[in-house]
PDB file of C-alpha atoms in Angstrom:
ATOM      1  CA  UNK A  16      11.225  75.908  24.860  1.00  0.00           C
ATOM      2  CA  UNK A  17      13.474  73.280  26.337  1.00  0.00           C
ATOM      3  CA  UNK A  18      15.340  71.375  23.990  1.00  0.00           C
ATOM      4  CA  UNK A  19      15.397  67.572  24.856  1.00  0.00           C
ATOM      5  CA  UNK A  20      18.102  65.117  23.504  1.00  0.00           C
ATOM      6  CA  UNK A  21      17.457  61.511  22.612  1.00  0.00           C
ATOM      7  CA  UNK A  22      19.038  58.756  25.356  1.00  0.00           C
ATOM      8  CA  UNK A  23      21.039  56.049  24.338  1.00  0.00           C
ATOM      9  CA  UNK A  24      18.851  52.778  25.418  1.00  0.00           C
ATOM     10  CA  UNK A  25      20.835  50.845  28.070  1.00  0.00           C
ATOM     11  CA  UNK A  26      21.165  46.890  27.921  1.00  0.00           C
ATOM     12  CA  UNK A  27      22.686  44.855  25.001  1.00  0.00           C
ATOM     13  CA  UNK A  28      21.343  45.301  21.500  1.00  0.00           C
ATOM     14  CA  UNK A  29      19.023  43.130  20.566  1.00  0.00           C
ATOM     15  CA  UNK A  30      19.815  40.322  17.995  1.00  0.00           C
ATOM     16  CA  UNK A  31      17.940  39.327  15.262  1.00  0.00           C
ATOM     17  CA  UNK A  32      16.434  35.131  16.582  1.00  0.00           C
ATOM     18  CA  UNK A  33      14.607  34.736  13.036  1.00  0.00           C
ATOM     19  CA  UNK A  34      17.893  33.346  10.835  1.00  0.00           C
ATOM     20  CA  UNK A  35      18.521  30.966  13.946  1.00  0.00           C
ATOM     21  CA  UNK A  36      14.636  29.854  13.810  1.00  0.00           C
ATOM     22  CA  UNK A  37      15.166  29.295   9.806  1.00  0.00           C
ATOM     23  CA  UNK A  38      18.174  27.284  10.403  1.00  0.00           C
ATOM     24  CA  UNK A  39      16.665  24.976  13.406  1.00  0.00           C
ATOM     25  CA  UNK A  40      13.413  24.242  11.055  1.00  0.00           C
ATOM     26  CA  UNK A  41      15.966  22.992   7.511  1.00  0.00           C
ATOM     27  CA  UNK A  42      18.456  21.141  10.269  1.00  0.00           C
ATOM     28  CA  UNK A  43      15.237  19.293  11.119  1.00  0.00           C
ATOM     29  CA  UNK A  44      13.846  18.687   8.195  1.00  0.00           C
ATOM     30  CA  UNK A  45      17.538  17.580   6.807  1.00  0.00           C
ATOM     31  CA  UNK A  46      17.936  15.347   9.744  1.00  0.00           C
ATOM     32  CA  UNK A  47      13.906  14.037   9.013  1.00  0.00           C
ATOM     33  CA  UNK A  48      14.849  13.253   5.280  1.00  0.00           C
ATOM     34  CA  UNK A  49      17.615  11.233   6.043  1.00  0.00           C
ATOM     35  CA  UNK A  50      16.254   9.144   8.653  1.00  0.00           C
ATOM     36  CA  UNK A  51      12.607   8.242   6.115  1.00  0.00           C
ATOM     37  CA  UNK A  52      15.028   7.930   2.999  1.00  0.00           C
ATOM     38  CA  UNK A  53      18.067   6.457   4.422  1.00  0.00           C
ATOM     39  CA  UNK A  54      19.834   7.346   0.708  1.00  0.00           C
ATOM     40  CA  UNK A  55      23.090   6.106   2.161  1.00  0.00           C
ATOM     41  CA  UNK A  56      21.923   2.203   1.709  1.00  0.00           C
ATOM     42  CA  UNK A  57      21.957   2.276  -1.707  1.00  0.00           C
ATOM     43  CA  UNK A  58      25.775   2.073  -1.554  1.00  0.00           C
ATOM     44  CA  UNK A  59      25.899  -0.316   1.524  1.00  0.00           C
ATOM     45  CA  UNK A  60      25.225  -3.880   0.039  1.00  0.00           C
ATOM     46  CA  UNK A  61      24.260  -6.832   2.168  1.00  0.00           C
ATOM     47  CA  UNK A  62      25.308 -10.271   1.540  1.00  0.00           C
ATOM     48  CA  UNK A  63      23.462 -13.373   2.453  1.00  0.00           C
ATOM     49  CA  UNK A  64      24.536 -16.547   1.294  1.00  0.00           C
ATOM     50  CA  UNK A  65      22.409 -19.678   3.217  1.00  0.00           C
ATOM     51  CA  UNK A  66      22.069 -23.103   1.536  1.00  0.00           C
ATOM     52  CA  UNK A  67      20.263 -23.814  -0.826  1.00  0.00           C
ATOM     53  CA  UNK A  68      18.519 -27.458  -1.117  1.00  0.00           C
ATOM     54  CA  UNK A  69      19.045 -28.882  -4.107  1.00  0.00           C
ATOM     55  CA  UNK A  70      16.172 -30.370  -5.312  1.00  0.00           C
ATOM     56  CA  UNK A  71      15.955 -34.259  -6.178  1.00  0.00           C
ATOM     57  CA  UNK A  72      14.124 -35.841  -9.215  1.00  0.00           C
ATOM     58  CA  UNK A  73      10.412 -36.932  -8.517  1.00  0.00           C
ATOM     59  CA  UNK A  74       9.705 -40.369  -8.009  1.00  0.00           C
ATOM     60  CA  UNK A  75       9.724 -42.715 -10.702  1.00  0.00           C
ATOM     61  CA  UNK A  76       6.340 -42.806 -12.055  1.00  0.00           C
ATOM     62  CA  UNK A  77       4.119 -46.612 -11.510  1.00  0.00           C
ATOM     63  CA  UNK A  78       4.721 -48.973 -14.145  1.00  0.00           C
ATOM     64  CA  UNK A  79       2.360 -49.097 -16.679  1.00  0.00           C
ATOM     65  CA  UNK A  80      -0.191 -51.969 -16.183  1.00  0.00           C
ATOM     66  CA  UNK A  81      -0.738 -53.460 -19.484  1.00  0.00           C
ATOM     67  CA  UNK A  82      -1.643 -56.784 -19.595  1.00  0.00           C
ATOM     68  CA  UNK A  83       1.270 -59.277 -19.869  1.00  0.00           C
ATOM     69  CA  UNK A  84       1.681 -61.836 -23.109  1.00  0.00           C
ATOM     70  CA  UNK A  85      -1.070 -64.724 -22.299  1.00  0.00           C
ATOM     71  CA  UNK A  86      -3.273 -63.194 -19.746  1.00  0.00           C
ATOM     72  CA  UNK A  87      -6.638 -63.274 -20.086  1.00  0.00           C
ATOM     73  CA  UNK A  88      -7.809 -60.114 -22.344  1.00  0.00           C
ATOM     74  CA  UNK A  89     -11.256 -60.528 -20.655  1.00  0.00           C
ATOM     75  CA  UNK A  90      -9.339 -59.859 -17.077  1.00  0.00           C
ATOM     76  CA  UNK A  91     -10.362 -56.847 -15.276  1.00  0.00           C
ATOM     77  CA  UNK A  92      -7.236 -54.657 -14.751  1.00  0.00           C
ATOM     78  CA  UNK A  93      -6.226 -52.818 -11.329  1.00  0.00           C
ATOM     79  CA  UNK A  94      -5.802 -49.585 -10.632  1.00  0.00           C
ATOM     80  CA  UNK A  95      -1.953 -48.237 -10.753  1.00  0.00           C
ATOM     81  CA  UNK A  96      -0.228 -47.944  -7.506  1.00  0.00           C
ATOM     82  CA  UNK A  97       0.298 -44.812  -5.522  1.00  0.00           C
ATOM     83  CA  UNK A  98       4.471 -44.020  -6.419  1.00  0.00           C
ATOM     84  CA  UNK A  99       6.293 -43.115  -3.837  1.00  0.00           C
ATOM     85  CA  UNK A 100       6.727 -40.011  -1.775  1.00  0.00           C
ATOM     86  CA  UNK A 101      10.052 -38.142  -2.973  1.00  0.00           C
ATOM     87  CA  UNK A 102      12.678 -38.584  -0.417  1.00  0.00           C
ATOM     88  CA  UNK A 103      14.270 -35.171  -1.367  1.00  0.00           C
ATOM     89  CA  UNK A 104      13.518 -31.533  -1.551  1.00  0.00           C
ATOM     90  CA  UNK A 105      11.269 -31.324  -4.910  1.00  0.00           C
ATOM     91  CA  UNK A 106      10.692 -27.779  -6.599  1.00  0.00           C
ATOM     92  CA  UNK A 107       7.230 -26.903  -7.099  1.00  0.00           C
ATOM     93  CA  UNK A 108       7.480 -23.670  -8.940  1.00  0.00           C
ATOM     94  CA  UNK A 109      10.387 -21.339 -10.833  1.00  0.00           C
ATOM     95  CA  UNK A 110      10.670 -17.866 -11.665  1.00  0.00           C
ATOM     96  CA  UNK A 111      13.539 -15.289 -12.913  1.00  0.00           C
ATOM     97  CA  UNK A 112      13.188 -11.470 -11.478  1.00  0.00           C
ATOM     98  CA  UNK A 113      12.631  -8.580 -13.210  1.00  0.00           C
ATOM     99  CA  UNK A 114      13.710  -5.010 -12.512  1.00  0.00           C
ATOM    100  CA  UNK A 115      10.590  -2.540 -11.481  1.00  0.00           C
ATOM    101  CA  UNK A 116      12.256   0.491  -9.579  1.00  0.00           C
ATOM    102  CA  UNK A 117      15.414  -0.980  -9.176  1.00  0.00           C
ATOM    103  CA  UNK A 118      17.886  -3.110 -10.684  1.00  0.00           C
ATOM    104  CA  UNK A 119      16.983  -6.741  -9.988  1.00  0.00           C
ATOM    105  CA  UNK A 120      18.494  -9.928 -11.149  1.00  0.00           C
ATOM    106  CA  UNK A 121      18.477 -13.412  -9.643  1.00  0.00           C
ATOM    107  CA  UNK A 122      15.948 -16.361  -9.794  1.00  0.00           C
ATOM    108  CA  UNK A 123      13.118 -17.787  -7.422  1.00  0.00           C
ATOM    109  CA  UNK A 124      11.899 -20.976  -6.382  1.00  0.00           C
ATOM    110  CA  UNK A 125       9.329 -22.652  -4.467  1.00  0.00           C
ATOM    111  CA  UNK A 126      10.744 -25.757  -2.745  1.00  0.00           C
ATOM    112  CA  UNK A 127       8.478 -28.339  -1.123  1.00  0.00           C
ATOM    113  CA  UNK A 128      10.668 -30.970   1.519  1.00  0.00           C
ATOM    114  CA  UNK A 129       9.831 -34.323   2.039  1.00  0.00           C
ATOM    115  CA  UNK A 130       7.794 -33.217   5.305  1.00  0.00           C
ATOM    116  CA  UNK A 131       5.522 -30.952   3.024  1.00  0.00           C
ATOM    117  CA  UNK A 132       6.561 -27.818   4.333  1.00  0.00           C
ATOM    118  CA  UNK A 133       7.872 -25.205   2.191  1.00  0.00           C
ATOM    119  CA  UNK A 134      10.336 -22.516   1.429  1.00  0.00           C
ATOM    120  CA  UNK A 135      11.089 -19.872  -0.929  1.00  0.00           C
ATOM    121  CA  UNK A 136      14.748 -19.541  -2.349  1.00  0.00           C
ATOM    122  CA  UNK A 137      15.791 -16.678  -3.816  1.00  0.00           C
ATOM    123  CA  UNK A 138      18.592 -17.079  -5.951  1.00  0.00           C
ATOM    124  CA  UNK A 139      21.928 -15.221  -6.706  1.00  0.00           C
ATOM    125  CA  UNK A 140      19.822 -12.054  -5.790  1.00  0.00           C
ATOM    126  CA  UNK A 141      21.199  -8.716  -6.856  1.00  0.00           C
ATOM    127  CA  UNK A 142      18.938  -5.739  -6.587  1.00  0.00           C
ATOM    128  CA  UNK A 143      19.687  -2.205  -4.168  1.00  0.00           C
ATOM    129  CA  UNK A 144      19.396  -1.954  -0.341  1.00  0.00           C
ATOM    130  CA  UNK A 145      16.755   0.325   1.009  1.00  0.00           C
ATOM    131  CA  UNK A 146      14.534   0.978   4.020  1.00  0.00           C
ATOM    132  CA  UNK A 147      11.767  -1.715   4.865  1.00  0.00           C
ATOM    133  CA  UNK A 148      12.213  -3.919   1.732  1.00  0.00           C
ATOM    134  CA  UNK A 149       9.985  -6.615   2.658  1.00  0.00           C
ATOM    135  CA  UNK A 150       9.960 -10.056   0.246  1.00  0.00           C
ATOM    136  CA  UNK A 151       5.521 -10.876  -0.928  1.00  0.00           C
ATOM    137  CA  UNK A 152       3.890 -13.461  -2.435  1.00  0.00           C
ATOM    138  CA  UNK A 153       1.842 -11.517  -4.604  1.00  0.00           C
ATOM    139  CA  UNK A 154      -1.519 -12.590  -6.122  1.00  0.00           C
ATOM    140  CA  UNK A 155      -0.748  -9.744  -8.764  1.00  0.00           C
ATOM    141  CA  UNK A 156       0.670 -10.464 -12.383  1.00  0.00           C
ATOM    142  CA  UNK A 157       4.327  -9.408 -12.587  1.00  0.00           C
ATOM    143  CA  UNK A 158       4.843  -6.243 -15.199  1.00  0.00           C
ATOM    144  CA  UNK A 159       7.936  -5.272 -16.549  1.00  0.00           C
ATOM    145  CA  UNK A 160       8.759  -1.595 -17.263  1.00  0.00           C
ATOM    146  CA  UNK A 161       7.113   1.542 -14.489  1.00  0.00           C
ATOM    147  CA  UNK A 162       3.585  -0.231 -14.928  1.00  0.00           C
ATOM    148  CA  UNK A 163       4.641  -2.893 -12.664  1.00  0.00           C
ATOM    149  CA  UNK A 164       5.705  -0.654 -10.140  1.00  0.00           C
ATOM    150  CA  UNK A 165       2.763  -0.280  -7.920  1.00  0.00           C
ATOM    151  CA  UNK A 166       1.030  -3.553  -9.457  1.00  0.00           C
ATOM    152  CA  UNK A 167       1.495  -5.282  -6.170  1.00  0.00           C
ATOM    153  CA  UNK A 168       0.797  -2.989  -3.745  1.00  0.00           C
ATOM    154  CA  UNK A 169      -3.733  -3.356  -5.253  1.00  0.00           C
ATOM    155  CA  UNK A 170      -3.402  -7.117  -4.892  1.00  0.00           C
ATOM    156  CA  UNK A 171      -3.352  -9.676  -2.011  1.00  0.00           C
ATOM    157  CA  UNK A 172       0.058 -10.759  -0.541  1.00  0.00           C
ATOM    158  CA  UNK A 173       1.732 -12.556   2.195  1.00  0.00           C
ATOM    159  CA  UNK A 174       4.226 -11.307   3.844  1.00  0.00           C
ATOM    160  CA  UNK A 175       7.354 -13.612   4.567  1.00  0.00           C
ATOM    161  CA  UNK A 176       9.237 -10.758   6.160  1.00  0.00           C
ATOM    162  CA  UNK A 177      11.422  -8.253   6.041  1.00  0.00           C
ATOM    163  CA  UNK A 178      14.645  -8.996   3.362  1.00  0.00           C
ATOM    164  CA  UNK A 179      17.433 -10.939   4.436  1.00  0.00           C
ATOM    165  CA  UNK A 180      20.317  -9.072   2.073  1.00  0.00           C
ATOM    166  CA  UNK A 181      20.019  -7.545  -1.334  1.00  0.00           C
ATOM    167  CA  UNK A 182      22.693  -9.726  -2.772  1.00  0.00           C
ATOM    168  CA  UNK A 183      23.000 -13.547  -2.376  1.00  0.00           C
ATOM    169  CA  UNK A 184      21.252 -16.252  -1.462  1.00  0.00           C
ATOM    170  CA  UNK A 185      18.510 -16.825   1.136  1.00  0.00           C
ATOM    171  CA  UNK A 186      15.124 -18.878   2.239  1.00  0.00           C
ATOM    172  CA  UNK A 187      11.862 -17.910   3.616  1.00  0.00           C
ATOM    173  CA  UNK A 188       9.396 -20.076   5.530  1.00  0.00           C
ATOM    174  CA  UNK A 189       5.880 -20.557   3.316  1.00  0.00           C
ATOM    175  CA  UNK A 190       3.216 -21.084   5.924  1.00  0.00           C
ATOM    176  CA  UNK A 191       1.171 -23.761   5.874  1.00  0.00           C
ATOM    177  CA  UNK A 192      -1.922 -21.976   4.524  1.00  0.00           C
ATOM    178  CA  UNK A 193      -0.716 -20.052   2.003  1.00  0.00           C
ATOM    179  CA  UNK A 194      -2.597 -21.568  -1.582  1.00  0.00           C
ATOM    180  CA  UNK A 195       0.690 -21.026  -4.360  1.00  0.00           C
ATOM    181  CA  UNK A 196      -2.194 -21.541  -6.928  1.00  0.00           C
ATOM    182  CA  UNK A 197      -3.208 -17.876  -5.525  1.00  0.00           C
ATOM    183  CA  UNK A 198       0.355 -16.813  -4.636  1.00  0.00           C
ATOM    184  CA  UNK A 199       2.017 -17.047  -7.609  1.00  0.00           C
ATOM    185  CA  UNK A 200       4.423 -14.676  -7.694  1.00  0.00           C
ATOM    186  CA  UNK A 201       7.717 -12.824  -5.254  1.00  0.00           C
ATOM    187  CA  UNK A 202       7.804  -9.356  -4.938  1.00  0.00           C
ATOM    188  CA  UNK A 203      10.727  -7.194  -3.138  1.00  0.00           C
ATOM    189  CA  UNK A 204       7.864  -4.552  -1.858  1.00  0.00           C
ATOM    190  CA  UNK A 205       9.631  -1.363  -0.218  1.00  0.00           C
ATOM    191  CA  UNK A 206       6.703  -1.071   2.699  1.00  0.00           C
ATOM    192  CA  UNK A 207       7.746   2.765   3.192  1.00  0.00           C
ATOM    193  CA  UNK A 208       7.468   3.952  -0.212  1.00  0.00           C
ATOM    194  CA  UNK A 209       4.742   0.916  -1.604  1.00  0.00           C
ATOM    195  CA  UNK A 210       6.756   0.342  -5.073  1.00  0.00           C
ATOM    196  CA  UNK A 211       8.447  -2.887  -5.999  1.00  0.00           C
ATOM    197  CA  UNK A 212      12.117  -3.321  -6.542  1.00  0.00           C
ATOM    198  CA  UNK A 213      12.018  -6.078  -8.516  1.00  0.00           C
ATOM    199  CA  UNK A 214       9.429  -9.292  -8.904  1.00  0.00           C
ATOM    200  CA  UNK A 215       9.331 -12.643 -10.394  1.00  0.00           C
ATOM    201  CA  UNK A 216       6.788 -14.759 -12.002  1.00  0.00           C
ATOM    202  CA  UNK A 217       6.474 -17.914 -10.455  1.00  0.00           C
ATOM    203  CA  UNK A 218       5.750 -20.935 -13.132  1.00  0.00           C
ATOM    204  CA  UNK A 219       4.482 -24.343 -12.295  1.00  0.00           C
ATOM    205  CA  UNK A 220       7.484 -27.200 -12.593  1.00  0.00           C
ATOM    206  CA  UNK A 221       6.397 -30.135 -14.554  1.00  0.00           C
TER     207      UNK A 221
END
């Protein structure tokens, strides 16, 4: 019986691919993770700091008509005049921000100019950076604490577009349209993620 020895196999070994394949896919999904989340922004801060109107008193209200001393009581008495149109920027609505996922301080307001268009002003703004913060006009109630999180995101909103900074001081067109009596409050709504940064209640001046 012939005895037969094994052959060395010619050609280079063969390497093991599967720790290369492992380290490809968590590269990628490392390099995926950074681009949604973008974690570095919350320690790059963005300034804004545009001017602010300053809003003028109203008007001076119509005197009162009361009749004068001798005039006939019997007289029929006119209806008050019209007062003036304010020459100024007037405010039309306030509101102080409130923290929801981040930190948020600063103040809001709702200014109407003389030719009836508006802006909101958002005021001495602090709050974090992050990916797609947009700033809403929410028809939602503002809720302090994790319940006001999400409260935006079920409720109708208008987009005035994406956020200028997180820090300082900035304005955003209102259109035309937009009814404040519905709209009545701001929300810093991170699109990506749907949760709020911060919000403010918007009250009625006057």
């Amino acid at each position: 019986m012939t005895e037969q020895t094994a052959q060395p196999r010619s050609g280079r070994p063969r390497r093991r691919i599967w720790p290369w394949i492992v380290g490809a896919i968590a590269a990628a999904a490392i390099a995926v993770g950074l681009f949604v989340f973008q974690p570095w922004l919350l320690f790059v801060d963005v300034r804004v700091d545009e001017a602010i109107p300053t809003a003028t008193a109203s008007a001076d209200p119509a005197p009162d008509a009361t009749a004068s001393p001798g005039a006939d009581p019997q007289a029929s008495t006119t209806a008050a005049p019209t007062p003036p149109a304010p020459t100024g920027p007037v405010d039309l609505s306030t509101g102080v921000f409130v923290s929801h996922e981040h930190a948020t301080t600063g103040s809001a307001r709702v200014i109407q100019h003389p030719d009836g268009t508006r802006q909101l002003a958002l005021e001495n703004l602090d709050t974090s950076n992050g990916p797609d913060v947009h700033v809403w006009l929410s028809a939602g109630p503002v809720i302090e604490g994790f319940d006001g999180w999400f409260t935006a995101g079920g409720h109708p909103a208008v987009d005035l577009g994406p956020i200028k900074g997180n820090q300082g001081n900035q304005l955003y067109d209102i259109p035309a349209d937009v009814d404040l009596a519905v709209f009545r409050a701001v929300d810093l709504w991170c699109v990506q993620f749907s949760v709020s940064f911060g919000a403010a209640a918007l009250n009625p001046v006057g």
